[in-house]
Each structure stands twice: as C-alpha cells, then as structure tokens.
Short mmCIF file of C-alpha atoms and ligand atoms in Angstrom, two decimals:
data_model
loop_
_atom_site.label_atom_id
_atom_site.label_comp_id
_atom_site.label_asym_id
_atom_site.label_seq_id
_atom_site.Cartn_x
_atom_site.Cartn_y
_atom_site.Cartn_z
CA UNK T 131 99.18 118.03 94.87
CA UNK T 132 98.53 115.03 92.65
CA UNK T 133 95.58 112.82 93.23
CA UNK T 134 93.82 110.21 91.21
CA UNK T 135 90.82 111.97 89.66
CA UNK T 136 87.88 109.65 90.26
CA UNK T 137 88.56 107.27 93.05
CA UNK T 138 85.16 105.59 92.99
CA UNK T 139 85.57 104.20 89.50
CA UNK T 140 89.23 103.58 89.98
CA UNK T 141 88.81 101.49 93.11
CA UNK T 142 86.13 99.28 91.64
CA UNK T 143 88.36 98.49 88.72
CA UNK T 144 91.41 97.86 90.86
CA UNK T 145 89.50 95.65 93.27
CA UNK T 146 88.16 93.66 90.37
CA UNK T 147 91.70 93.14 89.13
CA UNK T 148 92.75 92.20 92.63
CA UNK T 149 90.89 88.90 92.56
CA UNK T 150 87.35 90.07 93.22
CA UNK T 151 86.37 89.90 89.55
CA UNK T 152 83.79 87.20 90.25
CA UNK T 153 81.72 89.57 92.37
CA UNK T 154 78.77 91.21 90.64
CA UNK T 155 79.12 94.92 89.98
CA UNK T 156 76.14 97.14 90.67
CA UNK T 157 74.03 97.52 87.49
CA UNK T 158 76.42 99.31 85.16
CA UNK T 159 77.12 102.17 87.55
CA UNK T 160 80.64 103.29 88.40
CA UNK T 161 79.48 102.03 91.80
CA UNK T 162 81.72 100.44 94.33
CA UNK T 163 81.27 96.87 95.45
CA UNK T 164 78.55 96.81 98.05
CA UNK T 165 78.90 95.20 101.45
CA UNK T 166 76.50 92.90 103.23
CA UNK T 167 74.32 95.68 104.63
CA UNK T 168 73.45 99.32 104.12
CA UNK T 169 75.83 99.82 101.23
CA UNK T 170 79.09 99.35 103.09
CA UNK T 171 81.93 99.37 100.59
CA UNK T 172 83.90 96.13 100.28
CA UNK T 173 87.66 96.68 100.32
CA UNK T 174 88.43 93.01 100.89
CA UNK T 175 86.16 89.96 101.33
CA UNK T 176 88.47 87.59 103.17
CA UNK T 177 89.42 88.79 105.67
CA UNK T 178 86.45 91.10 105.83
CA UNK T 179 87.31 94.78 105.33
CA UNK T 180 84.34 97.08 104.87
CA UNK T 181 84.17 100.84 104.55
CA UNK T 182 81.50 103.11 106.00
CA UNK T 183 80.01 105.10 103.08
CA UNK T 184 81.08 108.46 104.52
CA UNK T 185 78.96 110.43 102.05
CA UNK T 186 75.86 109.11 103.90
CA UNK T 187 76.98 110.73 107.18
CA UNK T 188 73.95 112.23 108.91
CA UNK T 189 73.99 111.15 112.52
CA UNK T 190 76.58 111.50 115.25
CA UNK T 191 76.40 107.76 116.04
CA UNK T 192 77.22 105.26 113.29
CA UNK T 193 74.79 102.32 113.25
CA UNK T 194 76.52 98.98 113.93
CA UNK T 195 75.78 97.57 110.47
CA UNK T 196 77.43 100.62 108.82
CA UNK T 197 80.46 100.96 111.12
CA UNK T 198 83.67 100.24 109.14
CA UNK T 199 85.37 96.86 109.63
CA UNK T 200 89.14 96.35 109.53
CA UNK T 201 90.41 92.81 110.13
CA UNK T 202 93.80 91.32 109.33
CA UNK T 203 93.11 87.62 109.79
CA UNK T 204 90.13 85.29 109.48
CA UNK T 205 87.41 86.21 111.99
CA UNK T 206 87.63 83.82 114.97
CA UNK T 207 84.31 82.43 116.18
CA UNK T 208 84.33 82.49 119.94
CA UNK T 209 81.61 81.25 122.25
CA UNK T 210 80.63 83.16 125.33
CA UNK T 211 80.54 79.96 127.41
CA UNK T 212 84.11 78.90 126.68
CA UNK T 213 85.61 82.39 126.23
CA UNK T 214 88.28 83.21 128.82
CA UNK T 215 90.31 86.34 129.43
CA UNK T 216 93.75 85.46 130.67
CA UNK T 217 95.51 88.24 132.59
CA UNK T 218 99.18 87.48 133.22
CA UNK T 219 102.74 88.68 132.96
CA UNK T 220 103.93 91.06 135.69
CA UNK T 221 100.92 90.70 138.00
CA UNK T 222 100.52 89.54 141.62
CA UNK T 223 97.51 87.32 140.82
CA UNK T 224 97.13 85.93 137.30
CA UNK T 225 93.45 85.82 136.32
CA UNK T 226 91.37 83.62 134.05
CA UNK T 227 88.06 85.47 133.77
CA UNK T 228 84.84 84.07 132.31
CA UNK T 229 82.40 86.33 130.48
CA UNK T 230 80.17 86.24 133.59
CA UNK T 231 83.10 87.32 135.80
CA UNK T 232 83.63 90.29 133.49
CA UNK T 233 80.04 91.49 133.20
CA UNK T 234 79.66 91.31 136.99
CA UNK T 235 82.20 94.13 137.33
CA UNK T 236 80.79 97.70 137.25
CA UNK T 237 80.05 98.70 133.67
CA UNK T 238 80.75 101.98 131.97
CA UNK T 239 79.67 103.51 128.65
CA UNK T 240 82.03 105.63 126.54
CA UNK T 241 81.37 107.18 123.14
CA UNK T 242 84.44 106.96 120.92
CA UNK T 243 85.39 107.48 117.29
CA UNK T 244 87.68 104.88 115.74
CA UNK T 245 89.71 105.73 112.66
CA UNK T 246 91.98 103.30 110.86
CA UNK T 247 95.48 104.75 110.50
CA UNK T 248 95.23 103.94 106.77
CA UNK T 249 92.00 105.88 106.22
CA UNK T 250 92.03 108.12 103.07
CA UNK T 251 94.87 106.12 101.52
CA UNK T 252 93.27 106.47 98.08
CA UNK T 253 94.29 110.15 98.14
CA UNK T 254 97.98 109.28 98.09
CA UNK T 255 99.84 109.45 94.80
CA UNK T 256 101.67 107.36 93.86
CA UNK T 257 99.55 104.52 95.23
CA UNK T 258 100.81 102.95 98.46
CA UNK T 259 100.22 99.42 99.70
CA UNK T 260 97.24 98.47 101.83
CA UNK T 261 93.46 98.64 101.49
CA UNK T 262 92.55 101.69 99.37
CA UNK T 263 90.26 103.38 101.88
CA UNK T 264 88.46 106.53 100.76
CA UNK T 265 87.00 108.65 103.58
CA UNK T 266 85.05 106.00 105.50
CA UNK T 267 87.54 103.96 107.55
CA UNK T 268 86.23 106.02 110.45
CA UNK T 269 83.03 105.67 112.52
CA UNK T 270 81.62 106.65 115.90
CA UNK T 271 79.82 104.42 118.44
CA UNK T 272 78.82 104.13 122.05
CA UNK T 273 80.70 101.31 123.77
CA UNK T 274 79.84 99.59 127.03
CA UNK T 275 82.18 97.45 129.07
CA UNK T 276 84.45 97.26 132.09
CA UNK T 277 87.34 99.70 132.51
CA UNK T 278 90.61 97.88 131.80
CA UNK T 279 91.93 99.49 135.00
CA UNK T 280 89.41 97.48 137.10
CA UNK T 281 90.76 94.18 135.74
CA UNK T 282 94.39 95.30 136.11
CA UNK T 283 93.72 96.34 139.72
CA UNK T 284 92.15 92.95 140.41
CA UNK T 285 95.30 91.23 139.09
CA UNK T 286 97.64 93.64 140.87
CA UNK T 287 100.09 94.98 138.32
CA UNK T 288 103.70 94.79 139.55
CA UNK T 289 105.82 97.89 140.09
CA UNK T 290 107.97 98.52 137.03
CA UNK T 291 105.29 97.54 134.51
CA UNK T 292 105.62 99.85 131.51
CA UNK T 293 103.06 98.47 129.08
CA UNK T 294 100.05 96.22 128.77
CA UNK T 295 99.91 93.92 125.74
CA UNK T 296 96.44 93.20 124.34
CA UNK T 297 96.17 89.93 122.41
CA UNK T 298 93.35 88.86 120.06
CA UNK T 299 92.20 85.30 119.37
CA UNK T 300 92.68 85.76 115.61
CA UNK T 301 95.85 84.35 114.07
CA UNK T 302 97.60 84.19 110.72
CA UNK T 303 100.87 84.16 108.85
CA UNK T 304 102.58 87.42 107.96
CA UNK T 305 103.41 87.25 104.26
CA UNK T 306 105.96 90.05 103.85
CA UNK T 307 109.49 90.32 105.21
CA UNK T 308 110.62 90.57 107.93
CA UNK T 309 108.14 87.92 108.98
CA UNK T 310 107.93 85.65 112.00
CA UNK T 311 108.26 81.96 110.99
CA UNK T 312 104.91 80.89 112.43
CA UNK T 313 101.37 82.21 112.63
CA UNK T 314 100.94 85.06 115.09
CA UNK T 315 98.04 86.52 117.02
CA UNK T 316 96.96 90.10 116.41
CA UNK T 317 98.56 91.98 119.35
CA UNK T 318 99.22 95.58 120.34
CA UNK T 319 100.51 97.31 123.47
CA UNK T 320 99.55 100.49 125.27
CA UNK T 321 101.58 102.28 127.96
CA UNK T 322 100.50 101.52 131.53
CA UNK T 323 99.27 105.10 132.04
CA UNK T 324 96.86 104.79 129.11
CA UNK T 325 95.83 101.27 130.25
CA UNK T 326 94.80 102.75 133.61
CA UNK T 327 92.97 105.74 132.06
CA UNK T 328 89.23 105.78 132.80
CA UNK T 329 88.14 105.82 129.15
CA UNK T 330 89.87 102.56 128.19
CA UNK T 331 87.37 99.69 128.21
CA UNK T 332 87.02 95.97 127.75
CA UNK T 333 83.86 96.45 125.68
CA UNK T 334 81.12 93.88 125.19
CA UNK T 335 78.38 96.15 123.85
CA UNK T 336 78.28 98.48 120.86
CA UNK T 337 75.47 101.03 120.59
CA UNK T 338 73.54 99.10 123.22
CA UNK T 339 73.67 95.80 121.33
CA UNK T 340 75.80 92.69 121.88
CA UNK T 341 79.21 93.40 120.33
CA UNK T 342 78.91 92.17 116.70
CA UNK T 343 81.18 89.35 115.49
CA UNK T 344 83.05 91.62 113.03
CA UNK T 345 83.79 94.11 115.79
CA UNK T 346 85.32 91.60 118.22
CA UNK T 347 82.62 89.45 119.83
CA UNK T 348 82.45 88.76 122.69
CA UNK T 349 84.97 91.31 124.07
CA UNK T 350 87.29 93.90 122.52
CA UNK T 351 89.60 96.53 123.90
CA UNK T 352 88.50 100.11 123.30
CA UNK T 353 91.30 102.67 123.40
CA UNK T 354 89.67 106.09 122.79
CA UNK T 355 91.89 108.77 121.27
CA UNK T 356 94.19 106.23 119.60
CA UNK T 357 94.02 104.97 116.04
CA UNK T 358 91.72 101.92 115.72
CA UNK T 359 94.63 99.47 115.63
CA UNK T 360 95.04 99.75 119.44
CA UNK T 361 91.46 98.58 120.06
CA UNK T 362 92.19 94.86 119.87
CA UNK T 363 89.14 92.76 118.91
CA UNK T 364 88.35 89.19 120.06
CA UNK T 365 90.44 89.92 123.14
CA UNK T 366 91.53 86.77 125.05
CA UNK T 367 94.80 87.70 126.70
CA UNK T 368 96.34 90.64 128.56
CA UNK T 369 100.02 90.68 129.50
CA UNK T 370 101.59 93.22 131.87
CA UNK T 371 105.11 93.83 130.56
CA UNK T 372 108.21 95.34 132.17
CA UNK T 373 109.90 96.04 128.83
CA UNK T 374 108.37 97.70 125.74
CA UNK T 375 106.65 95.30 123.33
CA UNK T 376 107.90 95.31 119.71
CA UNK T 377 105.33 93.09 117.98
CA UNK T 378 104.72 93.05 114.24
CA UNK T 379 101.68 95.37 114.33
CA UNK T 380 103.56 98.22 115.96
CA UNK T 381 107.05 97.98 114.47
CA UNK T 382 106.95 96.59 110.93
CA UNK T 383 103.28 97.43 110.34
CA UNK T 384 101.32 100.34 111.87
CA UNK T 385 104.52 102.29 112.40
CA UNK T 386 106.16 105.16 110.51
CA UNK T 387 109.39 107.13 110.27
CA UNK T 388 109.89 110.22 112.38
CA UNK T 389 113.02 112.32 111.97
CA UNK T 390 114.79 113.16 115.21
CA UNK T 391 118.04 115.12 114.92
CA UNK T 392 117.90 114.34 111.22
CA UNK T 393 117.80 110.58 111.89
CA UNK T 394 114.73 108.56 110.88
CA UNK T 395 113.31 106.69 113.90
CA UNK T 396 110.74 103.91 113.60
CA UNK T 397 107.79 104.97 115.75
CA UNK T 398 104.59 103.07 116.54
CA UNK T 399 101.27 104.63 115.60
CA UNK T 400 99.42 105.79 118.70
CA UNK T 401 97.16 108.86 119.04
CA UNK T 402 94.83 110.00 116.28
CA UNK T 403 95.86 113.17 114.44
CA UNK T 404 93.47 116.09 114.03
CA UNK T 405 91.44 115.78 110.83
CA UNK T 406 88.30 117.06 109.11
CA UNK T 407 86.61 115.25 106.25
CA UNK T 408 83.92 116.42 103.82
CA UNK T 409 80.98 114.01 103.52
CA UNK T 410 79.08 116.10 100.93
CA UNK T 411 79.76 116.98 98.22
CA UNK T 412 81.58 113.84 97.08
CA UNK T 413 84.47 113.67 94.62
CA UNK T 414 83.22 114.69 91.15
CA UNK T 415 79.72 115.51 92.40
CA UNK T 416 77.90 117.62 89.83
CA UNK T 417 76.77 120.99 91.26
CA UNK T 418 74.72 123.83 89.79
CA UNK T 419 76.48 127.22 89.43
CA UNK T 420 75.67 130.13 91.79
CA UNK T 421 73.56 127.95 94.07
CA UNK T 422 73.52 127.48 97.84
CA UNK T 423 74.98 124.11 98.82
CA UNK T 424 75.35 122.79 102.36
CA UNK T 425 78.84 121.32 102.69
CA UNK T 426 78.86 118.77 105.54
CA UNK T 427 81.40 116.65 107.34
CA UNK T 428 82.97 115.50 110.58
CA UNK T 429 86.20 116.39 112.41
CA UNK T 430 88.09 114.66 115.20
CA UNK T 431 91.32 114.64 117.19
CA UNK T 432 92.89 112.60 120.01
CA UNK T 433 92.53 114.55 123.27
CA UNK T 434 90.60 117.82 123.70
CA UNK T 435 87.89 119.23 121.46
CA UNK T 436 87.61 120.39 117.89
CA UNK T 437 88.01 124.17 118.19
CA UNK T 438 87.25 125.05 114.58
CA UNK T 439 86.74 123.69 111.10
CA UNK T 440 87.46 125.90 108.11
CA UNK T 441 86.54 125.45 104.47
CA UNK T 442 88.41 126.70 101.41
CA UNK T 443 87.05 126.78 97.87
CA UNK T 444 90.15 128.33 96.29
CA UNK T 445 92.87 125.77 96.84
CA UNK T 446 93.71 126.94 100.35
CA UNK T 447 94.30 130.66 99.59
CA UNK T 448 91.39 131.75 101.79
CA UNK T 449 89.41 129.99 104.51
CA UNK T 450 85.99 130.54 106.11
CA UNK T 451 84.73 129.09 109.37
CA UNK T 452 82.28 126.19 109.25
CA UNK T 453 79.57 125.79 111.90
CA UNK T 454 80.15 123.06 114.48
CA UNK T 455 76.88 121.18 115.08
CA UNK T 456 75.54 118.36 117.27
CA UNK T 457 77.20 116.85 120.28
CA UNK T 458 80.65 117.67 121.60
CA UNK T 459 82.14 114.81 123.61
CA UNK T 460 85.76 113.86 124.28
CA UNK T 461 87.22 111.17 121.99
CA UNK T 462 84.47 111.59 119.40
CA UNK T 463 84.04 113.31 116.10
CA UNK T 464 82.22 116.62 115.82
CA UNK T 465 79.80 117.15 112.95
CA UNK T 466 80.05 120.42 111.01
CA UNK T 467 78.42 122.23 108.10
CA UNK T 468 79.18 125.15 105.83
CA UNK T 469 76.80 127.04 103.61
CA UNK T 470 78.57 127.50 100.32
CA UNK T 471 77.45 129.43 97.26
CA UNK T 472 78.82 127.51 94.32
CA UNK T 473 80.93 129.48 91.80
CA UNK T 474 79.28 131.10 88.78
CA UNK T 475 81.89 129.63 86.46
CA UNK T 476 81.52 126.10 85.12
CA UNK T 477 84.35 123.65 85.48
CA UNK T 478 86.29 121.85 88.15
CA UNK T 479 86.46 123.42 91.60
CA UNK T 480 88.25 122.14 94.68
CA UNK T 481 86.85 122.16 98.20
CA UNK T 482 89.03 121.64 101.25
CA UNK T 483 88.34 121.38 104.97
CA UNK T 484 90.80 121.91 107.81
CA UNK T 485 90.28 121.24 111.52
CA UNK T 486 92.07 122.79 114.50
CA UNK T 487 91.74 121.32 117.99
CA UNK T 488 91.70 122.92 121.44
CA UNK T 489 95.46 122.28 121.80
CA UNK T 490 96.07 124.40 118.67
CA UNK T 491 97.00 121.41 116.53
CA UNK T 492 95.93 121.73 112.90
CA UNK T 493 96.21 119.81 109.64
CA UNK T 494 99.24 120.21 107.36
CA UNK T 495 98.65 121.23 103.74
CA UNK T 496 101.11 118.69 102.35
CA UNK T 497 101.88 115.04 102.85
CA UNK T 498 104.92 113.99 104.90
CA UNK T 499 106.63 111.12 103.05
CA UNK T 500 107.91 109.67 106.36
CA UNK T 501 104.39 108.52 107.09
CA UNK T 502 104.37 106.16 104.07
CA UNK T 503 100.92 104.50 104.00
CA UNK T 504 99.57 105.74 107.36
CA UNK T 505 98.54 108.87 109.30
CA UNK T 506 96.83 110.59 106.40
CA UNK T 507 95.69 113.89 107.94
CA UNK T 508 96.93 116.49 105.49
CA UNK T 509 94.22 118.69 103.92
CA UNK T 510 92.38 116.56 101.35
CA UNK T 511 91.16 118.15 98.10
CA UNK T 512 87.60 117.28 97.04
CA UNK T 513 87.16 118.13 93.36
CA UNK T 514 83.61 118.89 92.27
CA UNK T 515 82.20 119.75 88.87
CA UNK T 516 80.14 122.92 88.49
CA UNK T 517 77.96 122.88 85.41
N1 LIG L 632 92.13 91.11 116.98
C1 LIG L 632 92.16 92.13 116.11
N2 LIG L 632 91.93 93.37 116.55
C2 LIG L 632 91.94 94.42 115.70
C3 LIG L 632 92.25 94.23 114.33
C4 LIG L 632 92.49 92.91 113.88
O1 LIG L 632 92.73 92.65 112.70
N3 LIG L 632 92.44 91.89 114.80
N4 LIG L 632 92.31 95.35 113.50
C5 LIG L 632 92.60 96.62 114.15
C6 LIG L 632 92.48 97.78 113.29
S1 LIG L 632 93.79 98.11 112.29
C7 LIG L 632 91.42 98.64 113.37
S2 LIG L 632 91.39 100.07 112.46
C8 LIG L 632 90.28 98.36 114.27
C9 LIG L 632 88.98 98.35 113.49
O2 LIG L 632 87.90 98.06 114.33
P1 LIG L 632 86.48 97.73 113.69
O3 LIG L 632 86.67 96.60 112.72
O4 LIG L 632 85.57 97.41 114.81
O5 LIG L 632 86.06 98.98 112.98
O6 LIG L 632 90.40 97.11 114.94
C10 LIG L 632 91.71 96.82 115.37
N5 LIG L 632 91.68 95.65 116.19
MO1 LIG L 633 93.48 100.09 111.21
#
C-alpha cells in the first residue's frame, strides 16, 4: 500500500502553498500550523477547520477547545434572544420555538463520538480532494439537549413522513459542478426512524458548557452513530418530508459509490464504519530497539460495542490482542493500549491496528476505490523508525 512518508511535514508545506503562506510556522520545526488553542492543527482558516491532535489522546472525553472543527461556510453568529427553530413540512402543527421554549423541555445527556467522513484522508495515495485530515478529525464529548423526538411529537409528524431534514443557518455558494445557482444552507436528512431514536438530540451544551460557537451555538443536531456530517450545527429549521431529500451534502458531496449487481449506485454517507486508530507512536516517531513501548489509541463503530482491537507489527501477517481500557458506552470510542517490545533491528517498522465490533464487523486491509475521498476505515499503516 502506498502512502506519503511523512505527512506532518508534507501537510505544512502543502497548506502553505494553498494560500496560508502568510501564517507563521512554528520555530523551524516540521510542525503543523497551530490552531487557536491547545495545539489544534489548522487545516483551513476560513472557514475554520481544525484538527484534534490525536497523538495527545489521553482522556475519554475531548475538551471543548481541542475537539475538531469541520465547517463548510462562514460561521453564522446567532443570538439566543432572536434564535428561532422552525419546525415545518409534513406536520400537524408547525412550530416556531424560542431558545427558552426548547430548554424548558426535559433535557437529556448523551456521550457521542463524532468522526468526519473525510478523517485520515492524508493516508490516501494518490491525494484526493478535501481537507487533508490526519488522524484527528474525530473527538468524543458529552452533549446535553432535548431529544429531537420530543419536538417532532409536539409538532405531530404526519403519516407517510420518511425523513426529517435538518437545516443550518450557515450559507454559501457551492463552487464545483453540479452546483445550485444560488447560495445554499448546510442541510442534511435522517430517516424518520433515526429522528425518533432516543439518542438523537437538539444539543445546546457540550461537556457541560454552553455549546461553543464553532460547534453550532446555540443549538445543533447530534446524531450519534452517524458520521459527523449528519449533526447539523447552527440548527434553525427542521422539515418533515414525505419524499427522500437529495440535497448537495448527501448526493454530490458526502456520498460515495456502492456497487449493486455490478452497477455503481450513488449512496449517501450515514453510519460510521468500525475503525481503530493509533495515537502513539506517531508516524516516523523514533523508538529505541528492544524496548517496551505502550502503543495507545481509540476505536469506535456505529451501533454496538468494540469487541476487540488487534495490533500487528509485521505488516498484517500476525495480530495480537490489545487491552480495551476506560469506559464502554454506546456511540462512543473505546480507548485501548498494547504493550509492545520494539524490534531489535534498526530501520523502518510498520504498526497497524484493527478493530472488530460486537456485530462482527471489522476493518478491511485495503482501500475500496468506490469510496473516493470518504469512509477511510481500512487498516492504516503507522511507520516508525527504530534506531
Ligand atoms: N451547519 C453546519 N453543520 C455541520 C457542518 C457545517 O459545515 N455546517 N459540518 C458537518 C460536518 S461535515 C462535520 S464532520 C461536523 C463537525 O462537527 P464539529 O465541528 O462540532 O466537530 O459538523 C457537521 N455539521
Ligand atoms: Mo465531516
């Protein structure tokens, strides 16, 4: 499998070429551009796209100021006082809720891991379009809000409703064909069954704090088990629909090809795929020979639990079980560790991790070209240098 050898250095250079050249680089290091806080990695300044430095993974919960940020348009500044949530479409009673109306409804807290469907894109060769995420377009937080089902029940969803469309306040022009002629809002749909599921929230708190601006202030959708794209930020409108929605962000973008009867079908990205990532060591980390090293990481899936994580140090020929640690909760990542004795021989060695979930789903060894620039859950090689 081909992969660019040192993605840290490579990304910094490519970002600089991509119009960020005016930004200061960190004192001569091959370091990546640093974000506003806690060393988040800047993938794009405007709109803001920040990566969680996955190699710093220690705790189950990601602090708000380290949680990755993925935004497609300029961040809309909404005020709590004038914010409204319009609930319409196929409903008996259209609603226009204020923030106070919403927070008066019974609240619920759900821990959920969000992963961007483009996470780990830097591992793809040749390079594909989109932000060149390494391992950190994934984070885990505790979200508090009102179940979407409570609001839908209040509005009275009509029989025959198949989907609920979630619309954000942010807008912009799509620059690549096929493109709508005018600016569009960020919008995604979920099937009615998922919309009514108890874990799906209209969240206004993140890790006990007011939902930060970058993460959708004042209210975002939270769709646990699905790729981050479904969790619409700056939510202002909900539409109950009797026919499937085919908006830009689930047909042209955030979709992939799936072969059915030998025919490629365009399919929207929905549930997260099972995946394990290594937080330490990092790519090209220098390790001493014949020494104990604690390999660490996290693993996640959509529904069910992580059943096992395995580690291979010989290119996938043999695998050994890692130890699952910390909390085990639905819709969240599971931390893991593996005590490895580094090889006696100097040179380049490759570490791999592979997760299997409680439904028996596991990670493929090779990349499926139909997935283009999304759904990167094949086993990722982490090359380290033993010397
Ligand atoms: N309104 C709106 N919601 C959005 C987006 C966006 O650009 N606009 N990006 C989506 C994508 S692709 C992801 S991965 C997640 C990221 O959420 P975060 O920025 O809180 O990590 O938000 C989703 N919700
Ligand atoms: Mo995403």
